[in-house]
Amino acid sequence: VVEQAPAGLTPERARELQYGVFSARYANVYTVRQLRQLVEFAFGLREGDPPVLTEGSRVFDGLRPRIQPGGYDSLADLRADRAWHLSQVRRLFTERDVFVFTLGLTEAWVDQPTGLVFPVCPGTAAGAFDAARHAFVNFEYPEILADLSWVRAFIAEVNPRMRWIVP
């Protein structure tokens, strides 16, 4: 676990904020495409900001909408947390020797203009669903294999020691 809870958080609050639940605080990564975009963002290979969802005055990370229960107070807070998180994801892939990734779902919701994959359907955890913008996709085997091959090849370049367990 590379993304540790800040000092002063109780173990209960740390768990509620999903510290120590995953290698880094990314929540569930359901699809290989989601893993690929996480790596792309962490290593600066994807341009633009990930989506931000809003509910009233609260803001939520569109790629981790459940990571901060109740959302963030401000966009600046969200961006600071996201920057820290992505730095920890970089650490994970550059410093660790083993990464376990369970192949899970093939289905996802995609932001059509950007091609970004959401972990859950927009509007279910935060924000609003927009049928003109959000589309359901069921990835096919060739897409899944291509994404997994890309991620493994990219990580092999930045960390040749990394071994993968893909149960």
Short mmCIF file of C-alpha atoms in Angstrom, two decimals:
data_model
loop_
_atom_site.label_atom_id
_atom_site.label_comp_id
_atom_site.label_asym_id
_atom_site.label_seq_id
_atom_site.Cartn_x
_atom_site.Cartn_y
_atom_site.Cartn_z
CA VAL A 1 0.00 0.00 0.00
CA VAL A 2 1.76 3.15 -1.18
CA GLU A 3 -0.96 5.71 -0.45
CA GLN A 4 -1.09 5.88 3.33
CA ALA A 5 -3.60 7.74 5.47
CA PRO A 6 -2.48 11.15 6.73
CA ALA A 7 -1.30 11.29 10.33
CA GLY A 8 -4.10 12.02 12.74
CA LEU A 9 -6.88 10.09 11.01
CA THR A 10 -8.50 7.45 13.15
CA PRO A 11 -8.36 3.94 11.68
CA GLU A 12 -12.13 4.10 11.17
CA ARG A 13 -11.97 7.40 9.25
CA ALA A 14 -9.00 6.18 7.21
CA ARG A 15 -10.96 3.10 6.18
CA GLU A 16 -14.03 5.23 5.35
CA LEU A 17 -11.79 7.28 3.03
CA GLN A 18 -10.47 3.99 1.57
CA TYR A 19 -6.90 4.33 2.77
CA GLY A 20 -5.31 0.89 2.94
CA VAL A 21 -8.14 -0.75 1.02
CA PHE A 22 -6.27 -0.70 -2.30
CA SER A 23 -2.58 -0.28 -3.25
CA ALA A 24 -3.40 3.37 -3.85
CA ARG A 25 -6.61 5.24 -3.17
CA TYR A 26 -8.17 4.61 -6.59
CA ALA A 27 -11.16 2.54 -5.39
CA ASN A 28 -12.33 -0.32 -7.60
CA VAL A 29 -10.75 -0.50 -11.02
CA TYR A 30 -13.37 -2.55 -12.84
CA THR A 31 -12.05 -2.68 -16.41
CA VAL A 32 -8.68 -2.91 -18.11
CA ARG A 33 -9.49 0.34 -19.92
CA GLN A 34 -9.93 2.02 -16.54
CA LEU A 35 -6.51 0.67 -15.48
CA ARG A 36 -4.96 1.98 -18.68
CA GLN A 37 -6.35 5.47 -18.22
CA LEU A 38 -5.18 5.47 -14.59
CA VAL A 39 -1.64 4.71 -15.79
CA GLU A 40 -1.93 7.34 -18.53
CA PHE A 41 -2.99 10.03 -16.05
CA ALA A 42 -0.39 8.99 -13.47
CA PHE A 43 2.44 9.24 -15.96
CA GLY A 44 1.20 12.37 -17.73
CA LEU A 45 0.35 10.58 -20.97
CA ARG A 46 -3.23 11.82 -21.09
CA GLU A 47 -3.99 15.48 -21.53
CA GLY A 48 -6.72 17.43 -19.82
CA ASP A 49 -8.34 17.13 -16.44
CA PRO A 50 -10.36 14.08 -15.52
CA PRO A 51 -14.05 14.86 -15.14
CA VAL A 52 -15.36 16.66 -12.09
CA LEU A 53 -18.89 15.91 -10.92
CA THR A 54 -20.91 18.31 -8.82
CA GLU A 55 -23.78 18.08 -6.38
CA GLY A 56 -24.74 21.45 -5.00
CA SER A 57 -21.57 23.12 -3.78
CA ARG A 58 -19.69 19.81 -3.43
CA VAL A 59 -17.29 18.47 -6.07
CA PHE A 60 -16.43 14.83 -6.78
CA ASP A 61 -13.64 13.19 -8.73
CA GLY A 62 -15.38 11.66 -11.74
CA LEU A 63 -12.86 8.82 -11.85
CA ARG A 64 -13.14 8.17 -8.09
CA PRO A 65 -16.63 9.46 -7.18
CA ARG A 66 -16.94 7.43 -3.98
CA ILE A 67 -13.41 7.99 -2.66
CA GLN A 68 -14.36 11.12 -0.67
CA PRO A 69 -17.75 10.58 0.97
CA GLY A 70 -19.75 13.78 0.58
CA GLY A 71 -17.28 15.14 -1.96
CA TYR A 72 -14.66 17.85 -1.66
CA ASP A 73 -15.17 21.38 -0.38
CA SER A 74 -13.57 22.92 -3.47
CA LEU A 75 -12.11 22.16 -6.86
CA ALA A 76 -8.70 23.12 -5.45
CA ASP A 77 -9.05 20.45 -2.73
CA LEU A 78 -10.08 17.84 -5.31
CA ARG A 79 -7.17 18.71 -7.60
CA ALA A 80 -4.66 18.61 -4.73
CA ASP A 81 -5.91 15.21 -3.62
CA ARG A 82 -5.93 13.94 -7.21
CA ALA A 83 -2.33 15.16 -7.79
CA TRP A 84 -1.18 13.41 -4.61
CA HIS A 85 -3.06 10.26 -5.56
CA LEU A 86 -1.55 10.14 -9.05
CA SER A 87 1.93 10.63 -7.60
CA GLN A 88 1.29 7.60 -5.40
CA VAL A 89 0.09 5.57 -8.40
CA ARG A 90 3.40 6.47 -10.12
CA ARG A 91 5.23 5.26 -7.01
CA LEU A 92 3.25 2.05 -7.06
CA PHE A 93 4.21 1.24 -10.62
CA THR A 94 7.82 2.41 -10.43
CA GLU A 95 8.82 1.07 -7.01
CA ARG A 96 6.92 -2.13 -6.33
CA ASP A 97 7.80 -5.61 -7.51
CA VAL A 98 4.34 -7.19 -7.80
CA PHE A 99 0.96 -5.94 -8.95
CA VAL A 100 -2.22 -8.00 -8.65
CA PHE A 101 -5.00 -7.14 -11.09
CA THR A 102 -8.16 -9.20 -11.24
CA LEU A 103 -9.86 -9.13 -14.60
CA GLY A 104 -13.39 -8.11 -13.84
CA LEU A 105 -16.01 -6.42 -15.88
CA THR A 106 -16.12 -5.80 -19.60
CA GLU A 107 -18.95 -3.27 -19.27
CA ALA A 108 -18.43 0.41 -18.56
CA TRP A 109 -19.83 3.90 -18.99
CA VAL A 110 -17.86 6.20 -21.25
CA ASP A 111 -17.73 9.97 -21.63
CA GLN A 112 -18.24 10.15 -25.41
CA PRO A 113 -16.37 13.42 -26.12
CA THR A 114 -13.21 12.33 -24.26
CA GLY A 115 -13.40 8.53 -24.30
CA LEU A 116 -12.84 8.44 -20.53
CA VAL A 117 -14.21 5.42 -18.72
CA PHE A 118 -16.08 5.96 -15.47
CA PRO A 119 -15.93 3.44 -12.62
CA VAL A 120 -19.72 3.69 -12.22
CA CYS A 121 -22.53 5.14 -14.28
CA PRO A 122 -22.48 8.95 -13.95
CA GLY A 123 -25.28 10.08 -11.69
CA THR A 124 -25.26 6.99 -9.46
CA ALA A 125 -22.51 8.08 -7.05
CA ALA A 126 -22.41 11.80 -7.86
CA GLY A 127 -23.20 14.25 -10.62
CA ALA A 128 -25.87 13.71 -13.23
CA PHE A 129 -26.36 11.29 -16.08
CA ASP A 130 -26.45 12.90 -19.53
CA ALA A 131 -27.71 10.52 -22.23
CA ALA A 132 -26.23 12.75 -24.93
CA ARG A 133 -22.79 12.51 -23.34
CA HIS A 134 -22.57 9.22 -21.42
CA ALA A 135 -22.70 5.92 -23.27
CA PHE A 136 -22.67 2.30 -22.23
CA VAL A 137 -19.91 0.16 -23.76
CA ASN A 138 -19.13 -3.52 -23.54
CA PHE A 139 -15.45 -3.99 -24.36
CA GLU A 140 -14.60 -6.87 -26.65
CA TYR A 141 -11.74 -9.29 -26.14
CA PRO A 142 -9.38 -7.61 -28.67
CA GLU A 143 -9.81 -4.22 -26.91
CA ILE A 144 -9.23 -5.76 -23.47
CA LEU A 145 -6.15 -7.64 -24.64
CA ALA A 146 -4.76 -4.52 -26.37
CA ASP A 147 -5.25 -2.41 -23.22
CA LEU A 148 -3.71 -5.03 -20.92
CA SER A 149 -0.78 -5.53 -23.30
CA TRP A 150 -0.22 -1.78 -23.48
CA VAL A 151 -0.28 -1.34 -19.70
CA ARG A 152 2.09 -4.25 -19.09
CA ALA A 153 4.51 -3.08 -21.80
CA PHE A 154 4.46 0.50 -20.53
CA ILE A 155 5.06 -0.54 -16.93
CA ALA A 156 7.88 -2.86 -18.05
CA GLU A 157 9.61 0.23 -19.44
CA VAL A 158 9.38 2.19 -16.18
CA ASN A 159 9.85 -0.80 -13.85
CA PRO A 160 11.32 -3.94 -15.42
CA ARG A 161 11.15 -5.69 -12.00
CA MET A 162 7.35 -5.51 -11.86
CA ARG A 163 5.67 -8.88 -11.98
CA TRP A 164 1.97 -9.30 -12.57
CA ILE A 165 -0.53 -11.61 -10.98
CA VAL A 166 -3.66 -11.70 -13.12
CA PRO A 167 -5.93 -14.32 -11.55
#
